[in-house]
Amino acid sequence: MDFFKKKDILIIIIILIVGIGFWYTYNNTPNDETVKAELYYYNELVMTIDLSQGIEKTFSIAQKPKVVFHLSEDGKICFIESDCPDKVCINTGEIYIAGQSAACLPNGLVLKIVSDDEDEKFDTIIGN
Amino acid sequence: MAEKEKIFNNGFNGILGNTHSMVLTALLLAAALVLSIIENMLPPLPIAVPGVKFGLSNIAVMYALFFLGYRKAYIIAVLKGLFAAVTRGVIAGVLSLFGGIISVTVMVLLLFIFRERISYLIVSVFGAISHNIGQFIVIILIFEGMNMWAYFPILLISGLIAGIITSTLLKLILPAFKRLI
């Protein structure tokens, strides 16, 4: 049994194409449902942000003034500033599709996009 | 059973006694646990997706699968999952257990179907991808209603990269392993 064969490159390319194709179709599926962002502080909903207002704003919450969020005009929201060590929350970037989420676990903050229609449809299990 | 064993034991069959192979399995399990601890100590990747990691402990599982037989690989995967359950909680344990079992099963099937026609690299890549997919299935089942499909292509491609990395590392480590036996 060889370590590597030439036709392996073909298999690798097929996997890459499937992955990229999946990504492309997912991001280009028309998305006309209205979404909103929910901000949780230690499993407690502290703020709901309507993403379709078309206004740009920068804000933070009283519990964690050092963590700053940014909402852009086209309804995308992200963490832009945080005092946590790893900055995973900021590296997540802008989120805007229902189901996406960004979290800053050191600060106990979870920001997630939910669909307006699916409200209360699922119980969400939030593990610690 | 002996016939099947022969297919998966490429080389050391017959040389190893029972005790020898048991000790080697225990060493590999220890190596797998240490590798996963070391991996957790590495700085997080600048990728914002939970679940993306190299899966270094897969090196030990793959070694067991290629040279000690599939049963040893299953033993290591299951014990690794139980260890994760004890140290990191039930959910982490279920994820590790399910991912490990799916991964070993896929690698065993590939080795069984393609025998000599497949390369270590591809077996490793499919092992890593199926590990990710196994965990993905568990996450969908546990966190019902979570929209996880956005992560699917990322898991696919990160599995590809992780598989290439682990099989290359295994190839580099192999001479040292051979001196053990």
mmCIF file with all atom_site columns, C-alpha atoms in Angstrom, chain B residues 33-174:
data_model
loop_
_atom_site.group_PDB
_atom_site.id
_atom_site.type_symbol
_atom_site.label_atom_id
_atom_site.label_alt_id
_atom_site.label_comp_id
_atom_site.label_asym_id
_atom_site.label_entity_id
_atom_site.label_seq_id
_atom_site.pdbx_PDB_ins_code
_atom_site.Cartn_x
_atom_site.Cartn_y
_atom_site.Cartn_z
_atom_site.occupancy
_atom_site.B_iso_or_equiv
_atom_site.pdbx_formal_charge
_atom_site.auth_seq_id
_atom_site.auth_comp_id
_atom_site.auth_asym_id
_atom_site.auth_atom_id
_atom_site.pdbx_PDB_model_num
ATOM 1   C CA . LEU B 1 33  ? -4.855  11.213 24.894 1.00 0.00 ? 33  LEU B CA 1
ATOM 2   C CA . VAL B 1 34  ? -1.641  13.233 25.159 1.00 0.00 ? 34  VAL B CA 1
ATOM 3   C CA . LEU B 1 35  ? -1.972  14.375 21.554 1.00 0.00 ? 35  LEU B CA 1
ATOM 4   C CA . SER B 1 36  ? -5.499  15.613 22.145 1.00 0.00 ? 36  SER B CA 1
ATOM 5   C CA . ILE B 1 37  ? -4.382  17.462 25.296 1.00 0.00 ? 37  ILE B CA 1
ATOM 6   C CA . ILE B 1 38  ? -1.486  19.079 23.403 1.00 0.00 ? 38  ILE B CA 1
ATOM 7   C CA . GLU B 1 39  ? -3.884  20.031 20.652 1.00 0.00 ? 39  GLU B CA 1
ATOM 8   C CA . ASN B 1 40  ? -6.146  21.783 23.149 1.00 0.00 ? 40  ASN B CA 1
ATOM 9   C CA . MET B 1 41  ? -3.139  23.747 24.391 1.00 0.00 ? 41  MET B CA 1
ATOM 10  C CA . LEU B 1 42  ? -2.265  25.114 20.962 1.00 0.00 ? 42  LEU B CA 1
ATOM 11  C CA . PRO B 1 43  ? -3.476  28.637 20.283 1.00 0.00 ? 43  PRO B CA 1
ATOM 12  C CA . PRO B 1 44  ? -6.904  28.599 18.619 1.00 0.00 ? 44  PRO B CA 1
ATOM 13  C CA . LEU B 1 45  ? -6.904  28.725 14.854 1.00 0.00 ? 45  LEU B CA 1
ATOM 14  C CA . PRO B 1 46  ? -7.923  32.071 13.386 1.00 0.00 ? 46  PRO B CA 1
ATOM 15  C CA . ILE B 1 47  ? -11.016 30.379 11.989 1.00 0.00 ? 47  ILE B CA 1
ATOM 16  C CA . ALA B 1 48  ? -14.267 31.185 13.621 1.00 0.00 ? 48  ALA B CA 1
ATOM 17  C CA . VAL B 1 49  ? -15.811 27.761 13.405 1.00 0.00 ? 49  VAL B CA 1
ATOM 18  C CA . PRO B 1 50  ? -16.084 25.560 16.452 1.00 0.00 ? 50  PRO B CA 1
ATOM 19  C CA . GLY B 1 51  ? -15.055 22.011 15.746 1.00 0.00 ? 51  GLY B CA 1
ATOM 20  C CA . VAL B 1 52  ? -12.249 22.798 13.332 1.00 0.00 ? 52  VAL B CA 1
ATOM 21  C CA . LYS B 1 53  ? -9.106  21.124 14.577 1.00 0.00 ? 53  LYS B CA 1
ATOM 22  C CA . PHE B 1 54  ? -6.301  18.921 13.369 1.00 0.00 ? 54  PHE B CA 1
ATOM 23  C CA . GLY B 1 55  ? -7.444  15.777 15.151 1.00 0.00 ? 55  GLY B CA 1
ATOM 24  C CA . LEU B 1 56  ? -3.868  14.863 16.055 1.00 0.00 ? 56  LEU B CA 1
ATOM 25  C CA . SER B 1 57  ? -5.034  11.939 18.175 1.00 0.00 ? 57  SER B CA 1
ATOM 26  C CA . ASN B 1 58  ? -6.237  10.378 14.949 1.00 0.00 ? 58  ASN B CA 1
ATOM 27  C CA . ILE B 1 59  ? -2.566  9.588  14.260 1.00 0.00 ? 59  ILE B CA 1
ATOM 28  C CA . ALA B 1 60  ? -2.583  6.986  17.027 1.00 0.00 ? 60  ALA B CA 1
ATOM 29  C CA . VAL B 1 61  ? -5.899  5.527  15.877 1.00 0.00 ? 61  VAL B CA 1
ATOM 30  C CA . MET B 1 62  ? -4.663  5.315  12.298 1.00 0.00 ? 62  MET B CA 1
ATOM 31  C CA . TYR B 1 63  ? -1.448  3.654  13.346 1.00 0.00 ? 63  TYR B CA 1
ATOM 32  C CA . ALA B 1 64  ? -3.422  1.063  15.306 1.00 0.00 ? 64  ALA B CA 1
ATOM 33  C CA . LEU B 1 65  ? -5.716  0.500  12.341 1.00 0.00 ? 65  LEU B CA 1
ATOM 34  C CA . PHE B 1 66  ? -2.912  0.099  9.803  1.00 0.00 ? 66  PHE B CA 1
ATOM 35  C CA . PHE B 1 67  ? -0.555  -2.036 11.851 1.00 0.00 ? 67  PHE B CA 1
ATOM 36  C CA . LEU B 1 68  ? -2.400  -3.653 14.756 1.00 0.00 ? 68  LEU B CA 1
ATOM 37  C CA . GLY B 1 69  ? -5.761  -4.456 13.211 1.00 0.00 ? 69  GLY B CA 1
ATOM 38  C CA . TYR B 1 70  ? -9.181  -2.881 13.250 1.00 0.00 ? 70  TYR B CA 1
ATOM 39  C CA . ARG B 1 71  ? -10.203 -4.213 16.659 1.00 0.00 ? 71  ARG B CA 1
ATOM 40  C CA . LYS B 1 72  ? -7.386  -2.321 18.375 1.00 0.00 ? 72  LYS B CA 1
ATOM 41  C CA . ALA B 1 73  ? -8.396  0.822  16.498 1.00 0.00 ? 73  ALA B CA 1
ATOM 42  C CA . TYR B 1 74  ? -11.979 0.479  17.751 1.00 0.00 ? 74  TYR B CA 1
ATOM 43  C CA . ILE B 1 75  ? -10.740 -0.094 21.303 1.00 0.00 ? 75  ILE B CA 1
ATOM 44  C CA . ILE B 1 76  ? -8.645  3.086  21.184 1.00 0.00 ? 76  ILE B CA 1
ATOM 45  C CA . ALA B 1 77  ? -11.472 5.140  19.660 1.00 0.00 ? 77  ALA B CA 1
ATOM 46  C CA . VAL B 1 78  ? -14.001 3.972  22.275 1.00 0.00 ? 78  VAL B CA 1
ATOM 47  C CA . LEU B 1 79  ? -11.650 4.451  25.249 1.00 0.00 ? 79  LEU B CA 1
ATOM 48  C CA . LYS B 1 80  ? -10.733 7.899  23.950 1.00 0.00 ? 80  LYS B CA 1
ATOM 49  C CA . GLY B 1 81  ? -14.430 8.788  23.870 1.00 0.00 ? 81  GLY B CA 1
ATOM 50  C CA . LEU B 1 82  ? -14.920 7.522  27.430 1.00 0.00 ? 82  LEU B CA 1
ATOM 51  C CA . PHE B 1 83  ? -11.894 9.522  28.576 1.00 0.00 ? 83  PHE B CA 1
ATOM 52  C CA . ALA B 1 84  ? -13.365 12.660 26.997 1.00 0.00 ? 84  ALA B CA 1
ATOM 53  C CA . ALA B 1 85  ? -16.685 11.921 28.758 1.00 0.00 ? 85  ALA B CA 1
ATOM 54  C CA . VAL B 1 86  ? -14.932 11.652 32.127 1.00 0.00 ? 86  VAL B CA 1
ATOM 55  C CA . THR B 1 87  ? -12.745 14.727 31.745 1.00 0.00 ? 87  THR B CA 1
ATOM 56  C CA . ARG B 1 88  ? -14.730 17.083 29.540 1.00 0.00 ? 88  ARG B CA 1
ATOM 57  C CA . GLY B 1 89  ? -18.334 16.134 30.120 1.00 0.00 ? 89  GLY B CA 1
ATOM 58  C CA . VAL B 1 90  ? -20.967 13.914 28.590 1.00 0.00 ? 90  VAL B CA 1
ATOM 59  C CA . ILE B 1 91  ? -21.555 15.923 25.428 1.00 0.00 ? 91  ILE B CA 1
ATOM 60  C CA . ALA B 1 92  ? -17.863 16.072 24.564 1.00 0.00 ? 92  ALA B CA 1
ATOM 61  C CA . GLY B 1 93  ? -17.691 12.347 25.266 1.00 0.00 ? 93  GLY B CA 1
ATOM 62  C CA . VAL B 1 94  ? -20.600 11.496 22.993 1.00 0.00 ? 94  VAL B CA 1
ATOM 63  C CA . LEU B 1 95  ? -19.136 13.686 20.250 1.00 0.00 ? 95  LEU B CA 1
ATOM 64  C CA . SER B 1 96  ? -15.708 12.085 20.533 1.00 0.00 ? 96  SER B CA 1
ATOM 65  C CA . LEU B 1 97  ? -17.115 8.550  20.777 1.00 0.00 ? 97  LEU B CA 1
ATOM 66  C CA . PHE B 1 98  ? -19.462 8.882  17.840 1.00 0.00 ? 98  PHE B CA 1
ATOM 67  C CA . GLY B 1 99  ? -16.935 10.684 15.654 1.00 0.00 ? 99  GLY B CA 1
ATOM 68  C CA . GLY B 1 100 ? -14.262 8.118  16.489 1.00 0.00 ? 100 GLY B CA 1
ATOM 69  C CA . ILE B 1 101 ? -16.447 5.103  15.775 1.00 0.00 ? 101 ILE B CA 1
ATOM 70  C CA . ILE B 1 102 ? -17.749 6.517  12.475 1.00 0.00 ? 102 ILE B CA 1
ATOM 71  C CA . SER B 1 103 ? -14.207 7.447  11.474 1.00 0.00 ? 103 SER B CA 1
ATOM 72  C CA . VAL B 1 104 ? -12.750 3.997  12.207 1.00 0.00 ? 104 VAL B CA 1
ATOM 73  C CA . THR B 1 105 ? -15.698 2.296  10.500 1.00 0.00 ? 105 THR B CA 1
ATOM 74  C CA . VAL B 1 106 ? -15.239 4.327  7.327  1.00 0.00 ? 106 VAL B CA 1
ATOM 75  C CA . MET B 1 107 ? -11.488 3.655  7.284  1.00 0.00 ? 107 MET B CA 1
ATOM 76  C CA . VAL B 1 108 ? -12.037 -0.081 7.864  1.00 0.00 ? 108 VAL B CA 1
ATOM 77  C CA . LEU B 1 109 ? -14.581 -0.210 5.033  1.00 0.00 ? 109 LEU B CA 1
ATOM 78  C CA . LEU B 1 110 ? -12.226 1.627  2.676  1.00 0.00 ? 110 LEU B CA 1
ATOM 79  C CA . LEU B 1 111 ? -9.348  -0.721 3.524  1.00 0.00 ? 111 LEU B CA 1
ATOM 80  C CA . PHE B 1 112 ? -11.613 -3.737 3.172  1.00 0.00 ? 112 PHE B CA 1
ATOM 81  C CA . ILE B 1 113 ? -13.064 -2.687 -0.189 1.00 0.00 ? 113 ILE B CA 1
ATOM 82  C CA . PHE B 1 114 ? -9.983  -1.266 -1.886 1.00 0.00 ? 114 PHE B CA 1
ATOM 83  C CA . ARG B 1 115 ? -7.237  -3.289 -0.167 1.00 0.00 ? 115 ARG B CA 1
ATOM 84  C CA . GLU B 1 116 ? -3.924  -2.358 -1.828 1.00 0.00 ? 116 GLU B CA 1
ATOM 85  C CA . ARG B 1 117 ? -5.428  0.026  -4.345 1.00 0.00 ? 117 ARG B CA 1
ATOM 86  C CA . ILE B 1 118 ? -5.963  2.864  -1.874 1.00 0.00 ? 118 ILE B CA 1
ATOM 87  C CA . SER B 1 119 ? -3.296  5.084  -0.372 1.00 0.00 ? 119 SER B CA 1
ATOM 88  C CA . TYR B 1 120 ? -2.741  5.919  3.308  1.00 0.00 ? 120 TYR B CA 1
ATOM 89  C CA . LEU B 1 121 ? -3.346  9.564  2.517  1.00 0.00 ? 121 LEU B CA 1
ATOM 90  C CA . ILE B 1 122 ? -6.866  9.015  1.187  1.00 0.00 ? 122 ILE B CA 1
ATOM 91  C CA . VAL B 1 123 ? -7.799  6.651  4.016  1.00 0.00 ? 123 VAL B CA 1
ATOM 92  C CA . SER B 1 124 ? -6.665  9.327  6.454  1.00 0.00 ? 124 SER B CA 1
ATOM 93  C CA . VAL B 1 125 ? -8.566  12.097 4.639  1.00 0.00 ? 125 VAL B CA 1
ATOM 94  C CA . PHE B 1 126 ? -11.797 10.083 4.656  1.00 0.00 ? 126 PHE B CA 1
ATOM 95  C CA . GLY B 1 127 ? -11.228 9.168  8.295  1.00 0.00 ? 127 GLY B CA 1
ATOM 96  C CA . ALA B 1 128 ? -10.930 12.829 9.256  1.00 0.00 ? 128 ALA B CA 1
ATOM 97  C CA . ILE B 1 129 ? -13.927 13.887 7.158  1.00 0.00 ? 129 ILE B CA 1
ATOM 98  C CA . SER B 1 130 ? -16.120 11.114 8.544  1.00 0.00 ? 130 SER B CA 1
ATOM 99  C CA . HIS B 1 131 ? -15.007 12.044 12.073 1.00 0.00 ? 131 HIS B CA 1
ATOM 100 C CA . ASN B 1 132 ? -16.275 15.560 11.406 1.00 0.00 ? 132 ASN B CA 1
ATOM 101 C CA . ILE B 1 133 ? -19.487 14.299 9.828  1.00 0.00 ? 133 ILE B CA 1
ATOM 102 C CA . GLY B 1 134 ? -20.127 11.952 12.757 1.00 0.00 ? 134 GLY B CA 1
ATOM 103 C CA . GLN B 1 135 ? -19.813 14.854 15.176 1.00 0.00 ? 135 GLN B CA 1
ATOM 104 C CA . PHE B 1 136 ? -21.970 16.975 12.900 1.00 0.00 ? 136 PHE B CA 1
ATOM 105 C CA . ILE B 1 137 ? -24.750 14.356 13.030 1.00 0.00 ? 137 ILE B CA 1
ATOM 106 C CA . VAL B 1 138 ? -24.582 14.215 16.834 1.00 0.00 ? 138 VAL B CA 1
ATOM 107 C CA . ILE B 1 139 ? -24.734 18.015 17.087 1.00 0.00 ? 139 ILE B CA 1
ATOM 108 C CA . ILE B 1 140 ? -27.789 18.107 14.823 1.00 0.00 ? 140 ILE B CA 1
ATOM 109 C CA . LEU B 1 141 ? -29.454 15.420 16.955 1.00 0.00 ? 141 LEU B CA 1
ATOM 110 C CA . ILE B 1 142 ? -28.638 17.053 20.295 1.00 0.00 ? 142 ILE B CA 1
ATOM 111 C CA . PHE B 1 143 ? -29.205 20.687 19.395 1.00 0.00 ? 143 PHE B CA 1
ATOM 112 C CA . GLU B 1 144 ? -32.394 20.137 17.489 1.00 0.00 ? 144 GLU B CA 1
ATOM 113 C CA . GLY B 1 145 ? -33.368 22.969 15.224 1.00 0.00 ? 145 GLY B CA 1
ATOM 114 C CA . MET B 1 146 ? -29.925 24.505 15.043 1.00 0.00 ? 146 MET B CA 1
ATOM 115 C CA . ASN B 1 147 ? -29.127 25.545 11.532 1.00 0.00 ? 147 ASN B CA 1
ATOM 116 C CA . MET B 1 148 ? -25.813 23.813 11.048 1.00 0.00 ? 148 MET B CA 1
ATOM 117 C CA . TRP B 1 149 ? -25.674 23.399 7.295  1.00 0.00 ? 149 TRP B CA 1
ATOM 118 C CA . ALA B 1 150 ? -23.553 26.494 6.901  1.00 0.00 ? 150 ALA B CA 1
ATOM 119 C CA . TYR B 1 151 ? -20.779 24.597 8.680  1.00 0.00 ? 151 TYR B CA 1
ATOM 120 C CA . PHE B 1 152 ? -20.934 21.519 6.480  1.00 0.00 ? 152 PHE B CA 1
ATOM 121 C CA . PRO B 1 153 ? -18.543 22.627 3.700  1.00 0.00 ? 153 PRO B CA 1
ATOM 122 C CA . ILE B 1 154 ? -16.136 23.967 6.300  1.00 0.00 ? 154 ILE B CA 1
ATOM 123 C CA . LEU B 1 155 ? -16.093 20.620 8.075  1.00 0.00 ? 155 LEU B CA 1
ATOM 124 C CA . LEU B 1 156 ? -15.548 18.883 4.733  1.00 0.00 ? 156 LEU B CA 1
ATOM 125 C CA . ILE B 1 157 ? -12.576 21.016 3.748  1.00 0.00 ? 157 ILE B CA 1
ATOM 126 C CA . SER B 1 158 ? -11.075 21.143 7.234  1.00 0.00 ? 158 SER B CA 1
ATOM 127 C CA . GLY B 1 159 ? -11.351 17.343 7.329  1.00 0.00 ? 159 GLY B CA 1
ATOM 128 C CA . LEU B 1 160 ? -9.460  17.203 4.065  1.00 0.00 ? 160 LEU B CA 1
ATOM 129 C CA . ILE B 1 161 ? -6.654  19.383 5.406  1.00 0.00 ? 161 ILE B CA 1
ATOM 130 C CA . ALA B 1 162 ? -6.567  17.578 8.757  1.00 0.00 ? 162 ALA B CA 1
ATOM 131 C CA . GLY B 1 163 ? -6.384  14.208 7.010  1.00 0.00 ? 163 GLY B CA 1
ATOM 132 C CA . ILE B 1 164 ? -3.451  15.327 4.874  1.00 0.00 ? 164 ILE B CA 1
ATOM 133 C CA . ILE B 1 165 ? -1.645  16.726 7.928  1.00 0.00 ? 165 ILE B CA 1
ATOM 134 C CA . THR B 1 166 ? -2.177  13.663 10.135 1.00 0.00 ? 166 THR B CA 1
ATOM 135 C CA . SER B 1 167 ? -1.170  11.165 7.470  1.00 0.00 ? 167 SER B CA 1
ATOM 136 C CA . THR B 1 168 ? 1.975   13.163 6.688  1.00 0.00 ? 168 THR B CA 1
ATOM 137 C CA . LEU B 1 169 ? 2.829   13.288 10.383 1.00 0.00 ? 169 LEU B CA 1
ATOM 138 C CA . LEU B 1 170 ? 2.214   9.547  10.655 1.00 0.00 ? 170 LEU B CA 1
ATOM 139 C CA . LYS B 1 171 ? 4.613   8.945  7.784  1.00 0.00 ? 171 LYS B CA 1
ATOM 140 C CA . LEU B 1 172 ? 7.242   11.074 9.508  1.00 0.00 ? 172 LEU B CA 1
ATOM 141 C CA . ILE B 1 173 ? 6.751   9.326  12.865 1.00 0.00 ? 173 ILE B CA 1
ATOM 142 C CA . LEU B 1 174 ? 6.640   5.827  11.438 1.00 0.00 ? 174 LEU B CA 1
#
